[in-house]
CSV table of C-alpha atoms and ligand atoms in Angstrom, one decimal:
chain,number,residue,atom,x,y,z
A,245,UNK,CA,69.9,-84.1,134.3
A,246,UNK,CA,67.6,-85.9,137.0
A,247,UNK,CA,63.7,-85.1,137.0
A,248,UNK,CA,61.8,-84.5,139.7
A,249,UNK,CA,58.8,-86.7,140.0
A,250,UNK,CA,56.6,-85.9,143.1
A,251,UNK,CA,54.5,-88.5,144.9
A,252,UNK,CA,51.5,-87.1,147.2
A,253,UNK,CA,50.1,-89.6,149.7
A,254,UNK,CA,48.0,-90.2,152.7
A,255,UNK,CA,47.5,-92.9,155.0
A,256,UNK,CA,44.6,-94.3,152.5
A,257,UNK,CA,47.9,-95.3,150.3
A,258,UNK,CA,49.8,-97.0,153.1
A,259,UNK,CA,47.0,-99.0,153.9
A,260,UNK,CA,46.3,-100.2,150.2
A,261,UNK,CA,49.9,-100.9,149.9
A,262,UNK,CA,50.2,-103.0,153.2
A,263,UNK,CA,47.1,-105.2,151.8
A,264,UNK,CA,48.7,-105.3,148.7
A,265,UNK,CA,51.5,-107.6,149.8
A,266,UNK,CA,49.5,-109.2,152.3
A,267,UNK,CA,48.5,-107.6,155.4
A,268,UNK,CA,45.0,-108.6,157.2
A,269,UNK,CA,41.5,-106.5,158.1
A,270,UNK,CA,43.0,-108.3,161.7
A,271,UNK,CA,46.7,-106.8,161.5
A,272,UNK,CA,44.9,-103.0,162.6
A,273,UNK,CA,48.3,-101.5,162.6
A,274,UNK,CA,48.7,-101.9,159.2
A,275,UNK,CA,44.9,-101.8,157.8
A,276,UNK,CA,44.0,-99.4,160.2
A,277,UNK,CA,44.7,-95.5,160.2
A,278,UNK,CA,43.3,-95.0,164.5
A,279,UNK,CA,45.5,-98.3,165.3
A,280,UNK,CA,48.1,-96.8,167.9
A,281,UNK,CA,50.9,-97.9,166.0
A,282,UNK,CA,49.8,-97.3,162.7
A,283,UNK,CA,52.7,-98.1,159.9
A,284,UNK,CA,53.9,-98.7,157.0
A,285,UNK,CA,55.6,-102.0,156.1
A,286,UNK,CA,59.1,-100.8,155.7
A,287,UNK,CA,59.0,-102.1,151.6
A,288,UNK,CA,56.1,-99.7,151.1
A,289,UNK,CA,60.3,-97.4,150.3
A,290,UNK,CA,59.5,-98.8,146.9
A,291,UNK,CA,56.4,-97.0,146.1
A,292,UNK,CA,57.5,-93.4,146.3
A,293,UNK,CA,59.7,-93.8,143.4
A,294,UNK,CA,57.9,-96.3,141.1
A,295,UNK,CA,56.5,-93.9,138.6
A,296,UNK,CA,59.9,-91.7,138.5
A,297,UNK,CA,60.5,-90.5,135.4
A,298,UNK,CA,63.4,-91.7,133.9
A,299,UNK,CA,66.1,-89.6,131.9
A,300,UNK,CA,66.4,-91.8,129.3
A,301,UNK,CA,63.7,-94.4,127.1
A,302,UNK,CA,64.8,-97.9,126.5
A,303,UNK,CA,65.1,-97.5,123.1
A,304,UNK,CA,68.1,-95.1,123.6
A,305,UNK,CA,69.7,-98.0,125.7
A,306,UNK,CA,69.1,-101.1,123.7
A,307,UNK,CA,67.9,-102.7,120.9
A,308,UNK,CA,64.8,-104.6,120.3
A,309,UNK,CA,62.9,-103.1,123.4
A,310,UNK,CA,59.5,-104.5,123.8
A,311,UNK,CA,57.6,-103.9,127.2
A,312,UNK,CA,56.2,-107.4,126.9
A,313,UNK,CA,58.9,-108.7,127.0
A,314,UNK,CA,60.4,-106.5,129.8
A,315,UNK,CA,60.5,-108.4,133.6
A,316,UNK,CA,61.6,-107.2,136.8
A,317,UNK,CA,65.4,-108.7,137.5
A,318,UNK,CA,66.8,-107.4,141.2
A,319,UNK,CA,65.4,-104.7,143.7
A,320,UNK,CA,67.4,-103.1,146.3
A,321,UNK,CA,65.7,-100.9,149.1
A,322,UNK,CA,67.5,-98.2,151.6
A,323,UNK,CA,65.4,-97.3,154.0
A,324,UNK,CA,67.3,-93.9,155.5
A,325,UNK,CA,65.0,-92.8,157.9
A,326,UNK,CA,62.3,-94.3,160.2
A,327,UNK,CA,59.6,-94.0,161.3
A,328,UNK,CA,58.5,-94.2,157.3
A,329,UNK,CA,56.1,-91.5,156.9
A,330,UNK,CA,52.5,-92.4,156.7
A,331,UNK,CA,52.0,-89.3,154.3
A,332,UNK,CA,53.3,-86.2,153.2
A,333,UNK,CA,54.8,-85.3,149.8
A,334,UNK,CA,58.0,-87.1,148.6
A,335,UNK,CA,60.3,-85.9,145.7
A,336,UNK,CA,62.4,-88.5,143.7
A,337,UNK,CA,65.2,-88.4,141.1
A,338,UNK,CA,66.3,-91.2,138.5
A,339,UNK,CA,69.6,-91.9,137.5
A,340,UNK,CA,70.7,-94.6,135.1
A,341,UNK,CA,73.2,-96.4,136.8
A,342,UNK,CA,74.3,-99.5,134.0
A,343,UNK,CA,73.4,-101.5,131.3
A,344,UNK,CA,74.7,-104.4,131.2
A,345,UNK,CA,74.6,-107.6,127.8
A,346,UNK,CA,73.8,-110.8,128.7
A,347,UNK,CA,73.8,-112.3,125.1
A,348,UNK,CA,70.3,-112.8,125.0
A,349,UNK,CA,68.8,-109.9,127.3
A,350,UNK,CA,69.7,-107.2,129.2
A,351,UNK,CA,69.8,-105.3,132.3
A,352,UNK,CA,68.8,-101.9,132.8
A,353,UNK,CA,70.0,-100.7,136.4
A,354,UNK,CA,68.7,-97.4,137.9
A,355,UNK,CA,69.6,-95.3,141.0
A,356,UNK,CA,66.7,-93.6,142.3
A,357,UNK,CA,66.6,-91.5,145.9
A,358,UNK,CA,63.7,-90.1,147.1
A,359,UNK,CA,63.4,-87.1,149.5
A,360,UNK,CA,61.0,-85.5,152.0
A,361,UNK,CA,59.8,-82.3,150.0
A,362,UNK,CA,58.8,-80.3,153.2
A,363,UNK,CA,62.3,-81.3,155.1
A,364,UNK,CA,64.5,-82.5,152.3
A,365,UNK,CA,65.4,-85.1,153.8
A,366,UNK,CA,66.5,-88.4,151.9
A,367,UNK,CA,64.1,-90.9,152.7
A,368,UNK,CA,64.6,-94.3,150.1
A,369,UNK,CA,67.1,-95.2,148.0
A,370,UNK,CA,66.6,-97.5,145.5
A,371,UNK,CA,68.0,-99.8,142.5
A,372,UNK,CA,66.1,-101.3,140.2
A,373,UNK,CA,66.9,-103.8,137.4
A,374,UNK,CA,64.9,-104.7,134.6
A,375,UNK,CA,65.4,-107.8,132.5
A,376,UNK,CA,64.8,-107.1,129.1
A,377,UNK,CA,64.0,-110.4,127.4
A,378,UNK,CA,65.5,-110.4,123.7
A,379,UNK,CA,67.4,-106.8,123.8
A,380,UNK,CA,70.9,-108.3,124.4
A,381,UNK,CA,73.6,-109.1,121.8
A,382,UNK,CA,74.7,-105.3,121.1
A,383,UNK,CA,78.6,-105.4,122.6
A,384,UNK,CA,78.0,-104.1,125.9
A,385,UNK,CA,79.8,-104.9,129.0
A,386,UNK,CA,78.4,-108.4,130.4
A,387,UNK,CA,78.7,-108.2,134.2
A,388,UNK,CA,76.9,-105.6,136.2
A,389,UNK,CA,79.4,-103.8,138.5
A,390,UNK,CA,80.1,-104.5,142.2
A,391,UNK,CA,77.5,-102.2,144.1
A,392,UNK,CA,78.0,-104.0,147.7
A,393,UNK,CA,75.0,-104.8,149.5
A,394,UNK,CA,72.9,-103.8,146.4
A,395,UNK,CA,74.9,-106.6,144.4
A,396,UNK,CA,75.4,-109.2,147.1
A,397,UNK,CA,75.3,-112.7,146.0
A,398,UNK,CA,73.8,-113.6,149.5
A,399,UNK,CA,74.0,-117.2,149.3
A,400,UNK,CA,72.2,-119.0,152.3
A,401,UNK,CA,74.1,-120.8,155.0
A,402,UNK,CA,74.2,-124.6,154.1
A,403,UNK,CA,72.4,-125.0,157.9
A,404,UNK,CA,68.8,-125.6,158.0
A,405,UNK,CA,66.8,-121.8,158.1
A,406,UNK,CA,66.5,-120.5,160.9
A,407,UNK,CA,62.8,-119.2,160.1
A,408,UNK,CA,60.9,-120.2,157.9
A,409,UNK,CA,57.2,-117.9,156.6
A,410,UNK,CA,54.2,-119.3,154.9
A,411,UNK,CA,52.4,-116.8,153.1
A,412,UNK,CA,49.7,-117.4,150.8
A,413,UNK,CA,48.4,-114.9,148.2
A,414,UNK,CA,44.9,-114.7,147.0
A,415,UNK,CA,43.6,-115.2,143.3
A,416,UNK,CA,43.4,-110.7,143.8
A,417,UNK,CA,46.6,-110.5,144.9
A,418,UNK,CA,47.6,-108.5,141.5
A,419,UNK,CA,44.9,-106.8,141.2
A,420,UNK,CA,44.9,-105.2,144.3
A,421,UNK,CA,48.8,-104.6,144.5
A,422,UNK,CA,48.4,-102.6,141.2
A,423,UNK,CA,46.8,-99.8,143.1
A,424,UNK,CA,49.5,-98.7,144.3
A,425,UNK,CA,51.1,-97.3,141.4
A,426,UNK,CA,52.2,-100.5,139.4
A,427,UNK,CA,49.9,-100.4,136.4
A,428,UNK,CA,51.9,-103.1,134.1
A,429,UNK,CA,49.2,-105.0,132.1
A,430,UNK,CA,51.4,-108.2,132.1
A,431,UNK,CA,49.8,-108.5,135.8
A,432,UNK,CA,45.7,-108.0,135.2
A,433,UNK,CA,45.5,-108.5,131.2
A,434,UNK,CA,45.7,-112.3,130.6
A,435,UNK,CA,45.7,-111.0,126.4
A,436,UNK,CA,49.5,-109.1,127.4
A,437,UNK,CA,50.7,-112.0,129.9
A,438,UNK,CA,50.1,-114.1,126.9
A,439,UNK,CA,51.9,-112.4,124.2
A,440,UNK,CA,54.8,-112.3,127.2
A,441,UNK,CA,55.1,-115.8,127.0
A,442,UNK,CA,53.0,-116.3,130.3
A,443,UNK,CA,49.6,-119.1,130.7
A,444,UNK,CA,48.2,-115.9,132.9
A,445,UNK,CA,48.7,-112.6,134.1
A,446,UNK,CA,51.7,-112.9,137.0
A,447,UNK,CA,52.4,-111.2,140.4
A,448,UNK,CA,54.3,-108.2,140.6
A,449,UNK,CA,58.0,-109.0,141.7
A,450,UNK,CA,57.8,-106.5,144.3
A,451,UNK,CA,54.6,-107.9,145.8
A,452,UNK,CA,55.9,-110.7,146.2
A,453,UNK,CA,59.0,-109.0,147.7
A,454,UNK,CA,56.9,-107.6,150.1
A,455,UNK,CA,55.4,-110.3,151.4
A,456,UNK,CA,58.9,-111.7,151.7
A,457,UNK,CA,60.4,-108.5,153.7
A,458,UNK,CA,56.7,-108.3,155.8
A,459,UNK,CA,58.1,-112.0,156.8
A,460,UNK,CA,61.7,-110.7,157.5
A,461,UNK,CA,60.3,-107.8,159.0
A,462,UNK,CA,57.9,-109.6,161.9
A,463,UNK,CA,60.4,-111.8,162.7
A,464,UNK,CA,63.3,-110.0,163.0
A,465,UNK,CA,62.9,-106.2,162.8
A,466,UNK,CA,63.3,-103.2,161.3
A,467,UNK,CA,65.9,-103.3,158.3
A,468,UNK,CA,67.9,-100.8,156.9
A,469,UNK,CA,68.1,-102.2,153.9
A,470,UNK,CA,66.5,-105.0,151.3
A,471,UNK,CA,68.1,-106.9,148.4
A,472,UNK,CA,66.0,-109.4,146.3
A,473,UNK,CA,66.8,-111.0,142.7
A,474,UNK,CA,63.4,-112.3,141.3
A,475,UNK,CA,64.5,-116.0,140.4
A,476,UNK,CA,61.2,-117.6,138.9
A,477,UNK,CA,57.4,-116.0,138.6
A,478,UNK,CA,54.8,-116.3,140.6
A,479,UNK,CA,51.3,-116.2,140.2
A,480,UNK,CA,48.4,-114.8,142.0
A,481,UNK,CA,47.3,-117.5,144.5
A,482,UNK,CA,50.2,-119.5,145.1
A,483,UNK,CA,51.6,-119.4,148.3
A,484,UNK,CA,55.2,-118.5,149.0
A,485,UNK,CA,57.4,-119.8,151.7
A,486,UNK,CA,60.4,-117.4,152.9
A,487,UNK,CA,62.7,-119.2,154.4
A,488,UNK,CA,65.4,-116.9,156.6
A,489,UNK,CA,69.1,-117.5,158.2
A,490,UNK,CA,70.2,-115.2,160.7
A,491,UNK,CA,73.9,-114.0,159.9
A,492,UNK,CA,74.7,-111.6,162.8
A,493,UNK,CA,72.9,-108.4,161.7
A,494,UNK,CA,72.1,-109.4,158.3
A,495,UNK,CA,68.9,-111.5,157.6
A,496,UNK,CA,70.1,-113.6,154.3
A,497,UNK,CA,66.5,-115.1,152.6
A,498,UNK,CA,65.0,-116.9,149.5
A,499,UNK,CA,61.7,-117.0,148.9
A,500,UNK,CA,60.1,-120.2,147.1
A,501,UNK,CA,56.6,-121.3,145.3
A,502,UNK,CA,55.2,-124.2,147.9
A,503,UNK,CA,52.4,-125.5,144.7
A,504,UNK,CA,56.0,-126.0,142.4
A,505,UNK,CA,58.9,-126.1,145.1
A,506,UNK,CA,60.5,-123.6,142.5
A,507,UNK,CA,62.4,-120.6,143.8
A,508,UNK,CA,60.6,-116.5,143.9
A,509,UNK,CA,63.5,-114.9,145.4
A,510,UNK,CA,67.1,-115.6,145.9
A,511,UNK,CA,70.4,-113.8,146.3
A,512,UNK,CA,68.6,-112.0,148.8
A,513,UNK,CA,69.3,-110.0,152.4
A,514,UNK,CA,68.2,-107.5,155.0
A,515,UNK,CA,70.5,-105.3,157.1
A,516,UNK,CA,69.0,-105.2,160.3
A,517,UNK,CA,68.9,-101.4,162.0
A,518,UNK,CA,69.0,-103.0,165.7
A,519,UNK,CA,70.4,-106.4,166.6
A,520,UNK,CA,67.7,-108.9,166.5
A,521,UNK,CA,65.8,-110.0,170.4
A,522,UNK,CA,65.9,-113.5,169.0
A,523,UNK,CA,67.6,-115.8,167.1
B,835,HDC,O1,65.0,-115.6,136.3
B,835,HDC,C1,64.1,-115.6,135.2
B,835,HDC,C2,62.8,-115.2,135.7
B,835,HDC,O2,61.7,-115.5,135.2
B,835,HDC,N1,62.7,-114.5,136.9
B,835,HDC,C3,61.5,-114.0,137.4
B,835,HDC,C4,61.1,-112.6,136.9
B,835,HDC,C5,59.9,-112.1,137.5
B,835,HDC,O3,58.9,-112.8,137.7
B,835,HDC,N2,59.9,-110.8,137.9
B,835,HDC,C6,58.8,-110.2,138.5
B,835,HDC,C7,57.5,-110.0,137.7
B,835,HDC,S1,57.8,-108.9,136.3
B,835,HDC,C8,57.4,-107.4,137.0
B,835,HDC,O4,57.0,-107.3,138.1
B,835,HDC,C9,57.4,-106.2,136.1
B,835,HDC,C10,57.0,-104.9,136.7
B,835,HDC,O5,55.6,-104.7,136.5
B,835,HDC,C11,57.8,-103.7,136.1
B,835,HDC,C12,59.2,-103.7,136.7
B,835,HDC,C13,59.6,-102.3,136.8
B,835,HDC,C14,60.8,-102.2,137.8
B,835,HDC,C15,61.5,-101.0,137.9
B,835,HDC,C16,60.8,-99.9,138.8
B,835,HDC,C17,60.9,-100.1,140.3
B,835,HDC,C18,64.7,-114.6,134.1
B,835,HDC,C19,63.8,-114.7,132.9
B,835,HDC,C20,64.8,-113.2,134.6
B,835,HDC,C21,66.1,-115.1,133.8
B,835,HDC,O6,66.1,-116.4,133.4
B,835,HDC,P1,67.0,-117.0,132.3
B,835,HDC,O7,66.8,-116.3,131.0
B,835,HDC,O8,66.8,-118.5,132.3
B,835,HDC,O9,68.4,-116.5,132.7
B,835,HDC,P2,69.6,-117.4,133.4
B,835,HDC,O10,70.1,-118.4,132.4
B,835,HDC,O11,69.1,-117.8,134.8
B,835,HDC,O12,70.7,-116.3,133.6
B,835,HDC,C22,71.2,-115.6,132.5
B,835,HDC,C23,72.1,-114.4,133.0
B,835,HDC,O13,71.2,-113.4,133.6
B,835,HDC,C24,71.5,-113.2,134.9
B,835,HDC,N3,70.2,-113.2,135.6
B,835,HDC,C25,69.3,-114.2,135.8
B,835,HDC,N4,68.2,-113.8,136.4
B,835,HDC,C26,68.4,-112.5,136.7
B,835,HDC,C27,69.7,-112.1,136.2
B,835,HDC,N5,70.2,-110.8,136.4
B,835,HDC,C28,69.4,-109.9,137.1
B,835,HDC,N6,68.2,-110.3,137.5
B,835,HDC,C29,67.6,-111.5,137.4
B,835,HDC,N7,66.5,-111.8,137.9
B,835,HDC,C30,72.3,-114.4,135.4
B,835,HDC,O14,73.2,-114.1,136.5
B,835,HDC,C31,73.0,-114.8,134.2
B,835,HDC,O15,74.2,-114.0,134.0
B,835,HDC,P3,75.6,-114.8,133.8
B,835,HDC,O16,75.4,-115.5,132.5
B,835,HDC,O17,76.6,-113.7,133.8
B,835,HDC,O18,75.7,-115.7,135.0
């Protein structure tokens, strides 16, 4: 039976979360609370529900868990309802969706909405999956289900992008995105990044996948929803270059490390709420 995990914020929390992935003391309608159009980014959906609690541990779903060894895999966003509250008290409910066997690891996939708890209102829906380095190998089924736009493969067109969005981080970036709710050592203790087979602490996947949607976001729009797969690691200070491909009302993207030309982000998408002013 789903919990209910309640999340209190105020405007304080949007703005920490908007500098988090990247916004600047000159952007006022994200770092500032009088700015006239005052928002949240539209990824800031992921917050609400990050410290859910689950129904299950992951030792009941696999074998070998180790939380060193755990990464983020895929994200997939709904937002249901804008404007995104700036604060107010949300209410959200876990659900294990999957686990899926990939030989070596697995994936832990888990359904999570999030309501309004003065209107009741859904707000977010998310998926997560989690990557769990070293906990495969126990007979389970080895290919996640088909979950549409959560699941897309989203391959690029084979056309130059259409956009593309340099972004760099700053040495802080982790430890400021942490605030917000993501307290995961592997990202601040260079001791834990170690033992997880990493030279230094990394970035949070879903900072960098909001500096990826803040990209999508300012160049084409609202979205209705967000779909990333976090292909390689990033660290703090790197920059990362979103490249984007307008597909009719669907913004397909990949996101790549400029220092290492390696890839961040792939399989990924928006679903634009309003058809795009510009190509
Ligand atoms: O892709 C590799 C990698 O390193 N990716 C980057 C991971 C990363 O940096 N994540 C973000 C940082 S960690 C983080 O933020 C943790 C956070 O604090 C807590 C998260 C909590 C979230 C929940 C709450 C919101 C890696 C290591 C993931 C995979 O690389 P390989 O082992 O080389 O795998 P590969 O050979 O490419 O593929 C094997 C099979 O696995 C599937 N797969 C690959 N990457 C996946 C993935 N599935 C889901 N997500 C991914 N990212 C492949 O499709 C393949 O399957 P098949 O054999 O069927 O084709």
């Amino acid at each position: 039976k789903p919990i209910d995990t309640e999340y209190k914020f105020e405007e304080r929390d949007v703005m920490l979360y908007n500098i988090g992935v990247g916004a600047k003391r000159t952007e006022l309608k994200y770092v500032f609370e009088g700015a006239d159009n005052f928002q949240a980014l539209p990824t800031f959906g992921v917050i609400p529900p990050f410290n859910v609690q689950n129904t299950f541990t992951f030792d009941e779903i696999v074998p070998n868990f180790n939380p060193m060894m755990l990464l983020h895999g895929e994200q997939y966003l709904e937002i249901k309802k804008f404007p995104i509250p700036t604060s107010g008290t949300l209410i959200s409910r876990s659900k294990l969706l999957e686990v899926v066997d990939k030989g070596n690891a697995a994936l832990a996939k888990t359904g999570v909405t999030t309501i309004n708890k003065a209107t009741g209102e859904e707000v977010f829906y998310n998926e997560s999956t989690v990557f769990l380095r070293g906990c495969g190998g126990f007979g389970g089924q080895r290919k996640p289900a088909d979950r549409g736009a959560s699941t897309a493969p989203n391959k690029p067109p084979a056309r130059a992008p259409d956009a593309i969005v340099e972004s760099k981080t700053t040495d802080d970036q982790a430890a400021i995105y942490r605030l917000s709710g993501d307290y995961n050592p592997l990202h601040i203790d260079p001791e834990f990044a170690k033992v997880g087979g990493f030279k230094m602490p990394i970035l949070h996947g879903l900072c960098s996948f909001g500096v990826a949607g803040k990209a999508v976001f300012e160049r084409y729009g609202a979205f209705k929803n967000i779909k990333v797969r976090f292909a390689g690691t990033v660290n703090p200070g790197q920059t990362l270059v979103t490249e984007m491909w307008k597909e009719g009302n669907k913004i397909v993207f990949q996101t790549k490390v400029k220092e290492t030309g390696k890839m961040a982000i792939g399989g990924a998408a928006a679903e634009l709420v309003a058809a795009p002013k510009t190509k």
